[in-house]
Short mmCIF file of C-alpha atoms in Angstrom, two decimals:
data_model
loop_
_atom_site.label_atom_id
_atom_site.label_comp_id
_atom_site.label_asym_id
_atom_site.label_seq_id
_atom_site.Cartn_x
_atom_site.Cartn_y
_atom_site.Cartn_z
CA MET A 1 -165.97 32.98 115.42
CA ILE A 2 -169.01 31.59 113.61
CA GLU A 3 -169.61 33.22 110.25
CA ARG A 4 -173.11 34.43 109.34
CA PRO A 5 -172.92 34.90 105.56
CA GLY A 6 -176.66 34.49 105.05
CA VAL A 7 -177.51 37.45 107.28
CA LEU A 8 -174.72 39.58 105.79
CA ASP A 9 -175.99 38.89 102.28
CA GLU A 10 -179.53 39.78 103.35
CA ILE A 11 -178.33 43.12 104.76
CA ARG A 12 -176.31 43.91 101.61
CA ARG A 13 -179.28 43.14 99.36
CA ALA A 14 -181.56 45.31 101.47
CA LEU A 15 -179.10 48.22 101.38
CA LYS A 16 -179.14 48.08 97.58
CA ARG A 17 -182.91 48.37 97.28
CA ILE A 18 -183.90 50.80 100.06
CA GLN A 19 -182.52 53.88 101.78
CA VAL A 20 -182.59 52.76 105.44
CA VAL A 21 -182.22 49.25 106.87
CA ALA A 22 -182.97 48.57 110.54
CA LEU A 23 -181.23 45.53 112.05
CA VAL A 24 -183.10 44.83 115.27
CA GLY A 25 -182.96 42.12 117.90
CA PRO A 26 -182.15 41.50 121.54
CA ARG A 27 -178.94 42.78 123.06
CA GLN A 28 -175.89 40.56 122.50
CA SER A 29 -177.40 38.77 119.49
CA GLY A 30 -174.55 39.81 117.18
CA LYS A 31 -175.84 43.00 115.51
CA THR A 32 -172.69 45.04 116.17
CA THR A 33 -170.39 42.23 115.04
CA LEU A 34 -172.21 42.00 111.71
CA ALA A 35 -172.28 45.77 111.20
CA ARG A 36 -168.52 45.99 111.77
CA GLN A 37 -168.00 43.52 108.95
CA LEU A 38 -169.65 46.08 106.66
CA VAL A 39 -168.20 49.28 108.15
CA PRO A 40 -165.15 49.22 110.48
CA SER A 41 -165.85 50.72 113.91
CA GLU A 42 -162.99 53.22 113.48
CA SER A 43 -164.54 54.60 110.27
CA LEU A 44 -166.13 58.05 110.29
CA ASN A 45 -169.22 56.27 108.92
CA TYR A 46 -169.70 54.33 112.18
CA PHE A 47 -171.61 55.88 115.09
CA ASP A 48 -171.88 53.93 118.36
CA LEU A 49 -174.38 55.81 120.51
CA GLU A 50 -173.02 54.17 123.67
CA ASP A 51 -169.73 55.97 122.92
CA PRO A 52 -169.64 59.59 124.19
CA ALA A 53 -167.43 60.58 121.24
CA SER A 54 -170.05 59.38 118.74
CA LEU A 55 -172.79 61.14 120.67
CA ALA A 56 -170.78 64.35 120.59
CA ARG A 57 -170.35 64.07 116.80
CA LEU A 58 -174.13 63.95 116.48
CA ASP A 59 -174.82 67.14 118.43
CA GLU A 60 -175.68 68.60 115.02
CA PRO A 61 -176.92 65.44 113.24
CA MET A 62 -177.73 67.02 109.88
CA THR A 63 -174.26 68.54 109.64
CA ALA A 64 -172.55 65.32 110.80
CA LEU A 65 -174.42 63.00 108.43
CA ALA A 66 -175.05 65.08 105.31
CA GLY A 67 -171.50 64.89 103.95
CA LEU A 68 -171.02 61.14 104.36
CA ARG A 69 -170.95 58.66 101.47
CA GLY A 70 -171.46 54.91 101.21
CA VAL A 71 -172.94 52.89 104.10
CA VAL A 72 -173.39 54.67 107.45
CA VAL A 73 -173.97 52.61 110.61
CA ILE A 74 -175.76 54.04 113.66
CA ASP A 75 -175.56 51.56 116.56
CA GLU A 76 -178.04 51.66 119.49
CA VAL A 77 -180.17 54.13 117.57
CA GLN A 78 -183.00 53.92 120.13
CA ARG A 79 -180.90 56.25 122.32
CA ARG A 80 -181.53 59.08 119.84
CA PRO A 81 -185.08 58.79 118.43
CA ASP A 82 -184.74 62.38 117.22
CA LEU A 83 -182.44 61.07 114.46
CA PHE A 84 -185.28 59.44 112.51
CA PRO A 85 -186.70 62.68 111.05
CA VAL A 86 -183.14 63.64 110.04
CA LEU A 87 -182.67 60.28 108.31
CA ARG A 88 -185.93 60.82 106.43
CA VAL A 89 -184.65 64.09 104.98
CA LEU A 90 -181.26 62.59 104.09
CA ALA A 91 -182.85 59.48 102.56
CA ASP A 92 -184.94 61.56 100.16
CA ARG A 93 -181.99 63.16 98.38
CA THR A 94 -181.55 62.51 94.65
CA PRO A 95 -179.17 61.03 93.72
CA LEU A 96 -178.77 59.27 97.06
CA PRO A 97 -175.09 59.22 98.08
CA VAL A 98 -175.56 57.16 101.25
CA ARG A 99 -177.43 54.22 102.76
CA PHE A 100 -178.11 53.94 106.48
CA LEU A 101 -177.89 50.77 108.58
CA VAL A 102 -179.38 51.44 112.01
CA LEU A 103 -179.04 48.93 114.85
CA GLY A 104 -181.48 48.74 117.73
CA SER A 105 -182.24 46.54 120.69
CA ALA A 106 -185.77 45.88 119.47
CA SER A 107 -187.52 48.53 121.52
CA PRO A 108 -191.21 48.69 120.58
CA ALA A 109 -190.90 52.48 120.81
CA LEU A 110 -188.00 52.32 118.36
CA LEU A 111 -190.05 50.37 115.85
CA ARG A 112 -193.01 52.76 116.10
CA GLN A 113 -190.81 55.84 115.78
CA SER A 114 -188.92 54.51 112.79
CA SER A 115 -192.00 53.27 110.95
CA GLU A 116 -193.77 56.60 111.42
CA SER A 117 -190.78 58.74 110.38
CA LEU A 118 -189.43 56.51 107.60
CA ALA A 119 -192.55 55.07 106.00
CA GLY A 120 -191.64 53.70 102.57
CA ARG A 121 -187.93 54.23 103.18
CA LEU A 122 -187.22 51.53 105.78
CA GLU A 123 -186.77 47.76 105.71
CA THR A 124 -186.46 45.86 108.99
CA ILE A 125 -184.35 42.72 109.46
CA THR A 126 -184.73 40.83 112.73
CA LEU A 127 -181.63 39.12 114.09
CA SER A 128 -181.84 36.29 116.60
CA GLY A 129 -178.90 34.40 118.02
CA PHE A 130 -177.05 31.74 116.04
CA SER A 131 -179.31 29.41 114.06
CA LEU A 132 -178.81 25.66 113.71
CA VAL A 133 -177.78 26.25 110.10
CA GLU A 134 -175.03 28.63 111.28
CA VAL A 135 -173.61 26.46 114.10
CA GLY A 136 -173.82 23.22 112.10
CA VAL A 137 -176.09 20.24 112.53
CA GLY A 138 -173.44 18.38 114.53
CA ALA A 139 -173.82 20.94 117.32
CA GLN A 140 -177.59 20.52 117.60
CA THR A 141 -177.61 19.29 121.21
CA ARG A 142 -175.20 21.98 122.37
CA HIS A 143 -177.29 24.60 120.55
CA TRP A 144 -180.51 23.39 122.17
CA VAL A 145 -179.01 23.27 125.67
CA ARG A 146 -177.11 26.57 125.55
CA GLY A 147 -179.27 28.59 123.15
CA GLY A 148 -178.18 30.80 120.29
CA PHE A 149 -176.81 33.91 121.99
CA PRO A 150 -173.22 33.95 120.69
CA ARG A 151 -171.46 34.31 124.05
CA ALA A 152 -173.60 31.60 125.64
CA PHE A 153 -173.13 29.14 122.78
CA LEU A 154 -169.37 29.78 122.49
CA ALA A 155 -168.66 29.82 126.24
CA ARG A 156 -165.75 27.54 127.18
CA SER A 157 -167.74 25.69 129.84
CA LEU A 158 -171.30 25.26 131.03
CA ALA A 159 -170.38 27.26 134.13
CA ASP A 160 -169.28 30.18 131.94
CA CYS A 161 -172.45 29.85 129.87
CA HIS A 162 -174.60 29.95 133.01
CA ALA A 163 -172.70 32.97 134.37
CA TRP A 164 -173.13 34.92 131.14
CA ARG A 165 -176.87 34.25 130.93
CA LYS A 166 -177.31 35.24 134.58
CA GLN A 167 -175.50 38.53 133.92
CA PHE A 168 -177.55 39.11 130.76
CA ILE A 169 -180.81 38.85 132.69
CA GLN A 170 -179.59 41.16 135.45
CA THR A 171 -178.31 43.78 133.00
CA PHE A 172 -181.48 43.56 130.92
CA LEU A 173 -183.70 44.19 133.94
CA GLU A 174 -181.61 46.79 135.75
CA ARG A 175 -180.02 48.78 132.91
CA ASP A 176 -181.47 48.07 129.47
CA LEU A 177 -185.16 48.44 130.33
CA PRO A 178 -184.76 51.79 132.16
CA GLN A 179 -182.76 53.10 129.18
CA LEU A 180 -185.73 52.19 126.96
CA GLY A 181 -188.06 54.16 129.22
CA VAL A 182 -189.64 51.06 130.81
CA THR A 183 -190.63 51.71 134.44
CA ILE A 184 -191.65 48.19 135.48
CA PRO A 185 -189.91 47.18 138.75
CA ALA A 186 -187.16 44.66 138.01
CA PRO A 187 -188.26 42.12 140.70
CA ALA A 188 -191.83 42.07 139.36
CA LEU A 189 -190.74 41.50 135.77
CA LEU A 190 -188.22 38.82 136.80
CA ARG A 191 -190.95 36.98 138.69
CA PHE A 192 -193.25 37.14 135.68
CA TRP A 193 -190.45 36.09 133.31
CA THR A 194 -189.74 33.06 135.50
CA MET A 195 -193.43 32.14 135.57
CA LEU A 196 -193.53 32.49 131.79
CA ALA A 197 -190.74 29.89 131.56
CA HIS A 198 -193.07 27.39 133.24
CA MET A 199 -195.82 28.32 130.75
CA HIS A 200 -193.54 27.83 127.73
CA GLY A 201 -195.39 25.99 124.96
CA GLN A 202 -198.80 26.48 126.56
CA VAL A 203 -201.87 28.48 125.58
CA TRP A 204 -201.72 31.88 127.26
CA ASN A 205 -203.94 32.39 130.31
CA ALA A 206 -203.38 35.71 132.06
CA ALA A 207 -205.33 34.76 135.18
CA GLU A 208 -202.70 32.46 136.70
CA PRO A 209 -199.64 34.77 136.54
CA ALA A 210 -201.79 37.77 137.52
CA ARG A 211 -203.02 35.95 140.61
CA SER A 212 -199.54 34.72 141.57
CA ILE A 213 -197.88 38.12 141.19
CA GLY A 214 -200.79 40.03 142.67
CA VAL A 215 -201.49 42.35 139.75
CA GLY A 216 -204.27 42.73 137.20
CA GLU A 217 -204.54 40.67 134.02
CA SER A 218 -203.95 43.78 131.92
CA THR A 219 -200.64 44.29 133.74
CA VAL A 220 -199.29 40.80 133.03
CA ARG A 221 -200.48 41.21 129.46
CA ARG A 222 -198.33 44.35 129.27
CA TYR A 223 -195.37 42.39 130.65
CA LEU A 224 -195.85 39.69 127.99
CA ASP A 225 -196.15 42.26 125.21
CA LEU A 226 -192.94 43.92 126.41
CA LEU A 227 -190.92 40.68 126.29
CA THR A 228 -192.47 39.89 122.91
CA GLY A 229 -191.60 43.32 121.54
CA LEU A 230 -188.01 42.85 122.69
CA PHE A 231 -187.83 39.49 120.86
CA LEU A 232 -187.33 37.49 124.05
CA ALA A 233 -190.78 35.84 123.93
CA ARG A 234 -193.05 34.76 121.09
CA GLN A 235 -196.83 34.80 121.01
CA LEU A 236 -197.86 32.32 118.33
CA PRO A 237 -201.37 33.32 117.24
CA PRO A 238 -204.19 30.79 116.85
CA TRP A 239 -205.72 30.01 113.47
CA HIS A 240 -209.51 29.89 113.13
CA GLU A 241 -211.15 27.84 110.41
CA ASN A 242 -214.87 27.93 109.61
CA LEU A 243 -215.52 24.37 110.78
CA GLY A 244 -218.39 24.50 113.22
CA LYS A 245 -215.98 23.35 115.95
CA ARG A 246 -214.91 25.20 119.09
CA GLN A 247 -211.35 26.33 118.47
CA VAL A 248 -208.72 27.78 120.79
CA LYS A 249 -208.58 31.57 120.48
CA ALA A 250 -205.66 32.55 122.75
CA PRO A 251 -202.02 32.53 121.60
CA LYS A 252 -199.38 30.05 122.65
CA VAL A 253 -196.36 31.51 124.43
CA TYR A 254 -192.75 30.49 123.85
CA PHE A 255 -189.27 31.68 124.77
CA ARG A 256 -187.41 32.58 121.60
CA ASP A 257 -184.07 31.38 122.98
CA SER A 258 -183.88 27.91 124.52
CA GLY A 259 -180.85 28.83 126.62
CA MET A 260 -182.65 31.72 128.30
CA LEU A 261 -185.58 29.38 128.99
CA HIS A 262 -183.25 26.89 130.63
CA GLN A 263 -181.62 29.63 132.71
CA LEU A 264 -184.94 30.66 134.24
CA LEU A 265 -185.93 27.02 134.77
CA GLY A 266 -182.67 26.38 136.65
CA ILE A 267 -181.37 23.94 134.01
CA ARG A 268 -177.58 23.94 133.51
CA SER A 269 -176.75 20.77 131.55
CA GLU A 270 -178.13 18.30 129.04
CA LYS A 271 -178.55 15.73 131.82
CA GLU A 272 -180.68 18.12 133.87
CA LEU A 273 -182.67 19.11 130.79
CA LEU A 274 -183.52 15.53 129.82
CA ALA A 275 -184.81 14.86 133.35
CA HIS A 276 -186.87 18.07 133.55
CA PRO A 277 -190.68 18.06 133.13
CA LYS A 278 -190.39 20.86 130.54
CA CYS A 279 -187.94 18.91 128.34
CA GLY A 280 -190.53 18.15 125.66
CA ALA A 281 -191.88 21.69 125.62
CA SER A 282 -188.33 23.04 125.46
CA TRP A 283 -187.52 20.96 122.38
CA GLU A 284 -190.82 21.93 120.73
CA GLY A 285 -190.06 25.63 121.18
CA TYR A 286 -186.48 25.17 119.98
CA ALA A 287 -187.60 23.29 116.87
CA LEU A 288 -190.33 25.84 116.19
CA GLU A 289 -187.83 28.73 116.23
CA GLU A 290 -185.41 26.90 113.94
CA THR A 291 -188.24 26.06 111.53
CA LEU A 292 -189.34 29.69 111.35
CA LYS A 293 -185.74 30.80 110.72
CA ALA A 294 -185.30 28.25 107.93
CA VAL A 295 -188.67 28.51 106.16
CA ARG A 296 -189.32 32.24 106.82
CA PRO A 297 -193.07 32.01 106.21
CA ASP A 298 -195.34 34.91 105.33
CA GLU A 299 -197.56 33.99 108.29
CA ALA A 300 -197.37 31.43 111.10
CA TYR A 301 -200.04 30.09 113.48
CA PHE A 302 -200.97 27.10 115.60
CA TRP A 303 -204.36 25.41 115.48
CA ALA A 304 -206.29 23.54 118.16
CA THR A 305 -209.87 22.53 118.89
CA TYR A 306 -211.48 21.75 122.21
CA GLN A 307 -212.18 18.25 120.84
CA GLY A 308 -208.42 17.51 120.92
CA ALA A 309 -207.32 18.07 117.31
CA GLU A 310 -204.29 20.31 116.96
CA LEU A 311 -201.39 21.35 114.76
CA ASP A 312 -198.16 22.71 116.22
CA LEU A 313 -197.39 25.07 113.34
CA LEU A 314 -199.48 26.23 110.38
CA LEU A 315 -197.42 28.08 107.77
CA PHE A 316 -198.52 30.24 104.87
CA LYS A 317 -195.94 31.01 102.22
CA ARG A 318 -196.30 31.98 98.57
CA GLY A 319 -199.99 31.09 98.68
CA ARG A 320 -199.38 27.61 100.10
CA ARG A 321 -200.84 26.19 103.31
CA LEU A 322 -198.41 23.88 105.12
CA GLY A 323 -198.33 22.04 108.45
CA VAL A 324 -195.50 21.14 110.83
CA GLU A 325 -195.56 18.88 113.88
CA PHE A 326 -192.72 18.55 116.41
CA LYS A 327 -192.18 15.17 118.06
CA ARG A 328 -189.26 14.44 120.37
CA MET A 329 -189.10 10.71 119.55
CA ASP A 330 -187.06 8.46 117.29
CA ALA A 331 -189.84 7.18 115.02
CA PRO A 332 -192.91 9.45 114.88
CA THR A 333 -196.11 8.08 113.36
CA LEU A 334 -199.12 9.74 111.77
CA MET A 335 -201.44 10.49 114.68
CA PRO A 336 -205.24 10.85 114.34
CA SER A 337 -205.02 14.57 115.19
CA MET A 338 -202.59 15.04 112.28
CA ARG A 339 -205.07 13.41 109.89
CA ILE A 340 -207.82 15.70 111.17
CA ALA A 341 -205.59 18.76 110.75
CA MET A 342 -204.65 17.79 107.20
CA LYS A 343 -208.32 17.39 106.27
CA ASP A 344 -209.90 20.29 108.17
CA LEU A 345 -207.16 22.81 107.31
CA ARG A 346 -206.77 21.59 103.71
CA LEU A 347 -203.00 21.32 104.07
CA GLU A 348 -200.87 20.88 100.96
CA GLY A 349 -198.35 18.97 103.03
CA LEU A 350 -197.37 17.98 106.56
CA VAL A 351 -193.85 17.49 107.90
CA VAL A 352 -193.15 15.87 111.28
CA LEU A 353 -189.78 17.06 112.59
CA HIS A 354 -187.87 15.10 115.22
CA PRO A 355 -184.36 15.23 116.77
CA GLY A 356 -183.17 11.95 115.26
CA VAL A 357 -181.83 11.09 111.81
CA ALA A 358 -184.64 9.07 110.19
CA SER A 359 -186.54 10.36 107.16
CA TYR A 360 -189.52 8.45 105.75
CA PRO A 361 -193.02 9.01 104.30
CA LEU A 362 -196.19 8.94 106.40
CA GLY A 363 -198.58 8.40 103.55
CA GLU A 364 -199.51 10.85 100.85
CA HIS A 365 -198.41 14.45 101.46
CA ALA A 366 -196.95 13.72 104.92
CA ARG A 367 -193.48 12.64 106.01
CA VAL A 368 -191.03 12.49 108.89
CA MET A 369 -187.76 14.43 108.74
CA PRO A 370 -184.92 15.18 111.16
CA LEU A 371 -184.80 18.77 112.35
CA ALA A 372 -181.19 18.92 111.17
CA ALA A 373 -182.34 18.41 107.56
CA LEU A 374 -183.81 21.92 107.56
CA ALA A 375 -180.27 23.15 106.94
CA GLY A 376 -180.22 21.75 103.42
CA GLU A 377 -183.84 22.01 102.30
CA THR A 378 -185.89 24.51 100.34
CA LEU A 379 -189.60 25.14 100.67
CA ASP A 380 -190.42 22.98 97.64
CA THR A 381 -188.34 20.02 98.84
CA LEU A 382 -189.79 20.27 102.34
CA PHE A 383 -193.29 20.42 100.90
CA PRO A 384 -193.30 19.02 97.34
CA PRO A 385 -196.15 20.50 95.30
CA ARG A 386 -199.09 18.13 94.93
CA ARG A 387 -199.51 16.11 91.75
CA THR A 388 -201.57 17.57 88.95
CA GLU A 389 -204.78 15.77 88.09
CA GLY A 390 -203.24 14.25 84.97
CA LYS A 391 -200.38 12.55 86.79
CA GLN A 392 -200.93 8.85 87.42
CA ARG A 393 -200.65 7.45 90.90
CA GLY A 394 -198.05 4.77 91.40
CA ALA A 395 -195.86 5.97 88.52
CA PRO A 396 -192.15 5.14 88.82
CA ARG A 397 -190.09 7.73 90.62
CA SER A 398 -188.20 10.12 88.39
CA PRO A 399 -184.37 10.13 88.38
CA GLN A 400 -184.53 13.47 90.21
CA LYS A 401 -186.61 11.96 93.04
CA ARG A 402 -184.33 8.92 93.28
CA ASP A 403 -181.33 11.23 93.47
CA ARG A 404 -183.04 13.31 96.13
CA SER A 405 -183.79 10.22 98.24
CA LYS A 406 -180.18 9.15 97.92
CA ARG A 407 -178.94 12.57 99.00
CA LEU A 408 -181.33 12.58 101.99
CA GLY A 409 -179.92 9.24 103.07
CA GLU A 410 -176.38 10.56 102.79
CA VAL A 411 -177.30 13.64 104.82
CA SER A 412 -178.88 11.46 107.52
CA ARG A 413 -175.73 9.34 107.78
CA ARG A 414 -173.50 12.42 107.99
CA VAL A 415 -175.75 13.97 110.63
CA ARG A 416 -175.61 10.78 112.71
CA LYS A 417 -171.80 10.63 112.60
CA GLU A 418 -171.37 14.35 113.28
CA ASN A 419 -173.84 14.26 116.18
CA LEU A 420 -171.93 11.41 117.78
CA ARG A 421 -168.62 13.24 117.39
CA VAL A 422 -169.82 16.60 118.71
CA ASN A 423 -171.78 15.08 121.58
CA ALA A 424 -168.66 13.17 122.64
CA GLU A 425 -166.64 16.38 122.63
CA PHE A 426 -169.40 18.21 124.48
CA ALA A 427 -169.53 15.48 127.16
CA ALA A 428 -165.75 15.58 127.54
CA ILE A 429 -165.87 19.34 128.21
CA GLU A 430 -168.67 18.91 130.76
CA ASN A 431 -166.72 16.20 132.60
CA ASP A 432 -163.39 18.03 132.54
CA PRO A 433 -162.76 19.27 136.12
CA ASP A 434 -160.39 21.96 134.81
CA ALA A 435 -162.91 23.38 132.30
#
């Protein structure tokens, strides 16, 4: 079992400051496992709405919930949207004897219902699968190939991983969506989902999938919004700057889990992935998701002009404007489009992330870093604040900066050794005929 202390701490902190916390995310992302670490499933404070016994206890929800104390968990809450008005009444009691943790499979209807009923009383935490920080930097290749869904990542063999993902897709289309009130035919959505895999990392254009499936552009837009609302796809919005240049205005589309992308592309192993035309786009999407998990920006965009300048990721956090590029190469360099982005977007800093272990500067306010280094960095070390006007250029590095450079070198060496070890173990499992 892989521990997720960061998420648990986030949930505990939220429960201390607000009455109701919603933990939402796709099915099988680990929500129930985390909740059971806070409240045992056999406790009277735990309601699993897929369990008939729990449903029966909630026939009279006000009576069932009013006498409870401490943390109360309601799992699969989207099955009973009528509970939200009850939670609002219970959350307004003074003093408040209870806090509610509700788990949902990221239904857009669930989010609307909860936000309308519990305005000012609800905080939402989104849970994805395992992050690179959680699985460890030595498992980066395995994490990229298999994705972060716990049962896919932890599967004993690639065959087991493939079988689980196949079953997930089938169950999602045939059972989960109808339970959420979605009436889209499963074959049509599967066809669109597969087409979306081939569009991963590209600017969205509704005309092509609409023409291929034989439906209107508004219909495929609805399909995309559905997968986005269920946290299976991401629409990264474009940023527009007042530059007098023609800029891209449509979002980029990505799969949020690299393993699910590979499943729909027919990719089963690292060897097949490295030979696939979507390999570079797959790594870009994987690195983008891990960056967003690590940095947790206030806002995130991409930027592109029709003249060819672009930036993979534009982040806003705590009033700072920061850029990230993703390059699947050993020694990235500062490209002309990066210089244009730094100037036109007035970036405070630019980081180029790559899958290797090297870390080095690319001139002032830009540098190359391994993706694995995100595990040990903070916002200010990723993007050091710019010098004040009074600070002289070329001044000797402070002891703190020398120590930081030394530690970065040590991290790079450890990452290299750990990657070699884990990749060797991973290859041995793949080549084991009995696995």
